[in-house]
Each structure stands twice: as C-alpha cells, then as structure tokens.
Amino acid sequence: EVQLVESGGGLVKPGGSLRLSCAGSGFDVSPNAMNWVRQAPGKGLEWVASISSSSSYLYYAPSVKGRFTISRDNAKNLVYLQMNSLGAEDAAVYYCARQEREYASPVVPFDMWGQGTMVTVSS
Amino acid sequence: QSVLTQPPSVSGAPGHRVTISCTGSSSNIGAGYDVHWYQQLPGTAPKLLIFRNINRPSWVPDRFSASKSDTSASLAISDLQADDEADYYCQSYDKSLSGSLFGGGTRLTVL
C-alpha cells in the first residue's frame, strides 16, 4: 500500500528534544516537497514546516522557527522533524504530508497524509 | 492578518445542503492564492477533498462542490449523508507567513 508512515513520537519533558521521522512506503518521496502539520488535542490543523525535494528550500511557521528543523534523506526515503526546546504548546499529533511537486507550491495541495504520531510534553 | 476564519460548526438533516465558509484576507485568499479543502473523519488523518478552489479528486462524489471569490471560499455539501459527519478545513498560502495556512476547522453534524 502506498502511504506515509510517521514515527518517533512519545513523551518528552518540557525543554526536551525529539526527532520525528516520516517514511514513504510503496513509493519514492524524493521528487516531492514534504510538510509537517500538527494538531493539538481537540484543536485544528497547524502547518509546521515544509522542505523542497532537494532540501534547497525550507520554511517554518513562526511558532516553531528557531526550535524545529525539517530535513530529509532521499536515499533512505525519509523526512525528519527535529524538535528542540519543546513546550506544552507543542503537544500534538504530528502528520507528514506530501505535495506532488518539487517545491512547496501554493497551488499544490497536500494530497497524501500519514496517520500521525503523538507528541506529549509533560514533566 | 494570517488567519482563515471558518464557522466552528454547521449542521443539517440527511438529504439537505450545507455550506461552510472560509474567510481570509489580502495576504492569502485575496492575494489570489488557491484554496484547498480537507475532510477529517473522526480519529483519522485529514484527506484531500477539493483542490485548487473547485476541483475534486476522483474519489470525491459530486455532492461536494466549492467556490472562491475575493477574500473568501466556500464548500457546499448537498444530499447530506450520515458519513459526511467530519471536520472540514480550508487551506491557502499566506505571503506574510511564507507558508501554508489552515482555517480553524468546521465540524459538520448530520442531524
């Protein structure tokens, strides 16, 4: 089955770090811009970060800029989200989502989403 | 202002029609950026419902339609069915954000 599979979520203390991974299963993610989107419990969707296919272009939401880093390893068919200085406001289900274009273009929707991985921030 | 505003909830009886609005500003929808819509069924990941303002993926029935005008967009669902109960999100690009922006989401209840 063609899908995106996230992993790496879990419980982390405030101020801690976590690295999430997103794997393409059954297809190659290398041609695609990839995104991370999060959803706090009972809340709406919030775009977090995007990365172009060659990693040349990186974009971040203001709420995570300077703390989170998006990256990818096309040889391993993986996309990552390194999250540092985590706070309670970062607790959410984190989804990775694909765009069927090389760059994170406004005209291209997020056409495939993973099932999400939960991040809990608590002491 | 980097906000897309949706009504928190809408409801309708089976067989009826509902619309969900998405109001933006001159930095997103009003700047000409496309609007996409997603459906999130309870306990699942979002799924693309409408892309580039009016287009439906092949899996989406034609009961779902959408439009865009000036600084707003709208999703219409006709012939409501029980399994349409879900959260619906609009999305656009915001030039102030230099990234994607989602509406706050609208919960559809089929009475």
Short mmCIF file of C-alpha atoms in Angstrom, two decimals:
data_model
loop_
_atom_site.label_atom_id
_atom_site.label_comp_id
_atom_site.label_asym_id
_atom_site.label_seq_id
_atom_site.Cartn_x
_atom_site.Cartn_y
_atom_site.Cartn_z
CA GLU A 1 0.00 0.00 0.00
CA VAL A 2 1.24 3.46 -0.88
CA GLN A 3 1.37 5.51 2.28
CA LEU A 4 3.33 7.78 4.59
CA VAL A 5 4.28 6.40 7.97
CA GLU A 6 5.34 8.66 10.85
CA SER A 7 7.27 7.53 13.90
CA GLY A 8 9.27 8.93 16.78
CA GLY A 9 6.53 10.48 18.87
CA GLY A 10 6.32 9.97 22.59
CA LEU A 11 6.52 11.61 25.98
CA VAL A 12 9.15 14.30 26.48
CA LYS A 13 9.83 16.70 29.33
CA PRO A 14 9.46 20.45 28.85
CA GLY A 15 12.62 21.81 27.33
CA GLY A 16 13.46 18.44 25.83
CA SER A 17 14.01 17.30 22.25
CA LEU A 18 12.51 14.73 19.93
CA ARG A 19 13.06 13.70 16.34
CA LEU A 20 10.16 12.58 14.22
CA SER A 21 10.53 10.52 11.05
CA CYS A 22 8.26 10.12 8.07
CA ALA A 23 8.82 7.21 5.70
CA GLY A 24 7.40 6.78 2.26
CA SER A 25 6.05 3.25 1.94
CA GLY A 26 5.47 1.85 -1.53
CA PHE A 27 6.62 5.00 -3.28
CA ASP A 28 9.55 7.34 -3.59
CA VAL A 29 9.23 10.65 -1.71
CA SER A 30 12.34 12.16 -3.32
CA PRO A 31 10.53 14.07 -6.09
CA ASN A 32 8.09 15.64 -3.65
CA ALA A 33 8.02 18.64 -1.38
CA MET A 34 7.13 17.40 2.08
CA ASN A 35 5.44 19.07 5.02
CA TRP A 36 4.77 18.60 8.70
CA VAL A 37 1.37 19.59 10.05
CA ARG A 38 0.32 19.27 13.67
CA GLN A 39 -2.96 19.05 15.52
CA ALA A 40 -3.18 19.71 19.23
CA PRO A 41 -5.79 17.66 21.11
CA GLY A 42 -9.26 18.86 20.18
CA LYS A 43 -7.85 21.64 18.01
CA GLY A 44 -7.42 22.40 14.34
CA LEU A 45 -4.60 21.82 11.90
CA GLU A 46 -1.44 23.94 12.02
CA TRP A 47 1.18 23.86 9.30
CA VAL A 48 4.63 23.49 10.87
CA ALA A 49 7.29 23.24 8.18
CA SER A 50 7.99 22.38 4.58
CA ILE A 51 11.01 21.18 2.62
CA SER A 52 11.62 21.05 -1.11
CA SER A 53 12.69 17.84 -2.82
CA SER A 54 16.37 18.76 -2.86
CA SER A 55 16.30 20.39 0.60
CA SER A 56 17.13 23.72 -1.00
CA TYR A 57 14.08 25.49 0.38
CA LEU A 58 12.97 25.23 3.99
CA TYR A 59 10.05 27.11 5.52
CA TYR A 60 8.77 27.22 9.08
CA ALA A 61 5.75 28.50 10.94
CA PRO A 62 6.62 31.41 13.24
CA SER A 63 5.63 29.32 16.25
CA VAL A 64 8.44 26.82 15.67
CA LYS A 65 11.09 28.81 13.82
CA GLY A 66 14.45 28.56 15.57
CA ARG A 67 13.40 25.49 17.54
CA PHE A 68 12.39 22.95 14.87
CA THR A 69 14.40 21.75 11.87
CA ILE A 70 12.98 19.90 8.90
CA SER A 71 15.31 17.73 6.85
CA ARG A 72 15.25 14.74 4.56
CA ASP A 73 17.36 11.81 3.39
CA ASN A 74 16.15 10.88 -0.07
CA ALA A 75 18.42 7.86 -0.20
CA LYS A 76 16.56 6.46 2.80
CA ASN A 77 13.18 7.76 1.65
CA LEU A 78 12.78 9.63 4.92
CA VAL A 79 11.77 13.07 6.10
CA TYR A 80 12.59 14.29 9.60
CA LEU A 81 11.45 16.90 12.07
CA GLN A 82 13.95 17.71 14.80
CA MET A 83 12.13 19.42 17.64
CA ASN A 84 14.07 21.23 20.38
CA SER A 85 13.06 23.32 23.41
CA LEU A 86 9.67 21.65 23.49
CA GLY A 87 6.88 23.23 25.48
CA ALA A 88 3.32 22.32 26.37
CA GLU A 89 2.14 24.20 23.31
CA ASP A 90 3.94 21.70 21.08
CA ALA A 91 1.93 18.72 22.30
CA ALA A 92 0.03 17.44 19.29
CA VAL A 93 -0.38 14.73 16.70
CA TYR A 94 2.22 15.42 14.03
CA TYR A 95 1.36 14.48 10.45
CA CYS A 96 3.65 14.44 7.47
CA ALA A 97 2.04 15.36 4.18
CA ARG A 98 3.14 15.22 0.58
CA GLN A 99 2.89 17.74 -2.20
CA GLU A 100 3.14 16.41 -5.73
CA ARG A 101 5.70 18.96 -6.80
CA GLU A 102 9.38 19.60 -6.27
CA TYR A 103 8.77 22.83 -4.38
CA ALA A 104 6.21 23.71 -1.73
CA SER A 105 3.92 25.46 -4.18
CA PRO A 106 0.70 27.22 -3.10
CA VAL A 107 -1.21 25.67 -5.98
CA VAL A 108 -0.38 22.13 -4.95
CA PRO A 109 -2.45 20.59 -2.16
CA PHE A 110 -1.33 18.09 0.43
CA ASP A 111 -2.51 15.01 -1.41
CA MET A 112 -1.25 12.30 0.92
CA TRP A 113 -1.07 12.30 4.72
CA GLY A 114 0.38 9.86 7.20
CA GLN A 115 -1.55 8.52 10.15
CA GLY A 116 0.27 10.82 12.55
CA THR A 117 2.50 10.39 15.58
CA MET A 118 1.61 11.78 19.00
CA VAL A 119 3.95 14.06 20.94
CA THR A 120 3.20 14.62 24.60
CA VAL A 121 5.10 17.25 26.59
CA SER A 122 4.87 16.78 30.33
CA SER A 123 7.10 16.64 33.39
CA GLN B 1 -3.53 39.12 9.06
CA SER B 2 -2.64 35.45 8.73
CA VAL B 3 -5.97 33.88 9.62
CA LEU B 4 -8.55 31.84 7.74
CA THR B 5 -11.89 32.01 9.54
CA GLN B 6 -14.41 29.17 9.42
CA PRO B 7 -17.59 28.70 11.43
CA PRO B 8 -16.90 26.27 14.30
CA SER B 9 -19.90 24.14 13.43
CA VAL B 10 -22.67 23.58 10.93
CA SER B 11 -25.46 21.04 10.86
CA GLY B 12 -28.09 19.72 8.52
CA ALA B 13 -30.57 16.96 8.09
CA PRO B 14 -29.93 13.99 5.82
CA GLY B 15 -30.63 14.90 2.22
CA HIS B 16 -30.22 18.61 2.88
CA ARG B 17 -27.47 21.01 1.82
CA VAL B 18 -24.96 22.89 3.94
CA THR B 19 -22.24 25.38 3.15
CA ILE B 20 -19.02 26.10 5.01
CA SER B 21 -17.32 29.45 4.56
CA CYS B 22 -13.63 30.26 4.76
CA THR B 23 -12.78 33.94 5.07
CA GLY B 24 -9.26 35.17 4.54
CA SER B 25 -7.53 38.42 3.73
CA SER B 26 -5.40 40.21 1.19
CA SER B 27 -2.33 38.23 2.28
CA ASN B 28 -3.82 34.85 1.41
CA ILE B 29 -7.07 34.16 -0.48
CA GLY B 30 -7.40 37.79 -1.51
CA ALA B 31 -3.89 37.72 -2.97
CA GLY B 32 -5.07 35.11 -5.44
CA TYR B 33 -3.73 32.01 -3.77
CA ASP B 34 -5.63 28.80 -4.27
CA VAL B 35 -7.84 27.24 -1.63
CA HIS B 36 -7.87 23.54 -0.85
CA TRP B 37 -10.32 21.70 1.38
CA TYR B 38 -9.76 18.67 3.58
CA GLN B 39 -12.12 16.27 5.31
CA GLN B 40 -11.09 14.72 8.61
CA LEU B 41 -13.28 11.86 9.76
CA PRO B 42 -13.25 11.16 13.50
CA GLY B 43 -9.97 9.63 14.64
CA THR B 44 -8.35 9.71 11.22
CA ALA B 45 -5.88 11.84 9.28
CA PRO B 46 -7.13 14.63 7.03
CA LYS B 47 -7.90 13.72 3.44
CA LEU B 48 -7.90 16.00 0.42
CA LEU B 49 -11.45 16.87 -0.60
CA ILE B 50 -11.15 19.82 -3.02
CA PHE B 51 -8.02 21.20 -4.66
CA ARG B 52 -7.33 24.45 -6.46
CA ASN B 53 -10.61 26.05 -5.40
CA ILE B 54 -13.11 23.91 -7.29
CA ASN B 55 -11.57 20.56 -8.27
CA ARG B 56 -12.50 17.18 -6.80
CA PRO B 57 -10.16 14.16 -6.60
CA SER B 58 -11.66 11.15 -8.32
CA TRP B 59 -12.81 9.58 -5.05
CA VAL B 60 -14.94 12.54 -4.03
CA PRO B 61 -18.62 12.45 -5.09
CA ASP B 62 -20.11 15.41 -6.89
CA ARG B 63 -22.26 16.16 -3.85
CA PHE B 64 -19.20 18.14 -2.75
CA SER B 65 -18.53 21.41 -4.53
CA ALA B 66 -16.61 24.56 -3.78
CA SER B 67 -16.08 28.10 -4.94
CA LYS B 68 -13.80 31.04 -4.32
CA SER B 69 -14.37 34.77 -4.57
CA ASP B 70 -12.30 37.77 -3.49
CA THR B 71 -11.08 37.04 0.03
CA SER B 72 -13.25 34.02 0.76
CA ALA B 73 -14.07 30.50 -0.30
CA SER B 74 -16.96 28.18 0.30
CA LEU B 75 -17.56 24.44 0.45
CA ALA B 76 -21.02 23.06 -0.26
CA ILE B 77 -22.23 19.60 0.58
CA SER B 78 -25.56 18.54 -0.86
CA ASP B 79 -27.69 15.46 -0.20
CA LEU B 80 -26.15 15.15 3.25
CA GLN B 81 -25.36 11.65 4.43
CA ALA B 82 -24.51 10.33 7.87
CA ASP B 83 -20.94 9.53 6.92
CA ASP B 84 -20.33 13.15 5.93
CA GLU B 85 -20.02 13.88 9.65
CA ALA B 86 -16.48 15.14 9.96
CA ASP B 87 -14.30 18.18 10.46
CA TYR B 88 -13.64 20.25 7.35
CA TYR B 89 -10.63 22.52 6.88
CA CYS B 90 -9.77 25.08 4.26
CA GLN B 91 -6.15 25.78 3.40
CA SER B 92 -4.39 28.50 1.49
CA TYR B 93 -0.97 30.05 1.19
CA ASP B 94 -0.16 33.19 3.11
CA LYS B 95 2.51 35.52 1.81
CA SER B 96 3.13 37.07 5.20
CA LEU B 97 3.70 33.62 6.66
CA SER B 98 5.58 32.35 3.59
CA GLY B 99 3.78 29.10 4.21
CA SER B 100 0.51 27.26 4.38
CA LEU B 101 -2.39 28.42 6.48
CA PHE B 102 -5.31 26.31 7.65
CA GLY B 103 -8.71 27.51 8.72
CA GLY B 104 -9.81 26.71 12.24
CA GLY B 105 -11.99 23.87 11.02
CA THR B 106 -15.74 23.31 10.89
CA ARG B 107 -17.47 20.37 12.49
CA LEU B 108 -20.36 19.08 10.42
CA THR B 109 -23.16 17.32 12.27
CA VAL B 110 -25.75 15.40 10.31
CA LEU B 111 -28.92 15.57 12.38
#
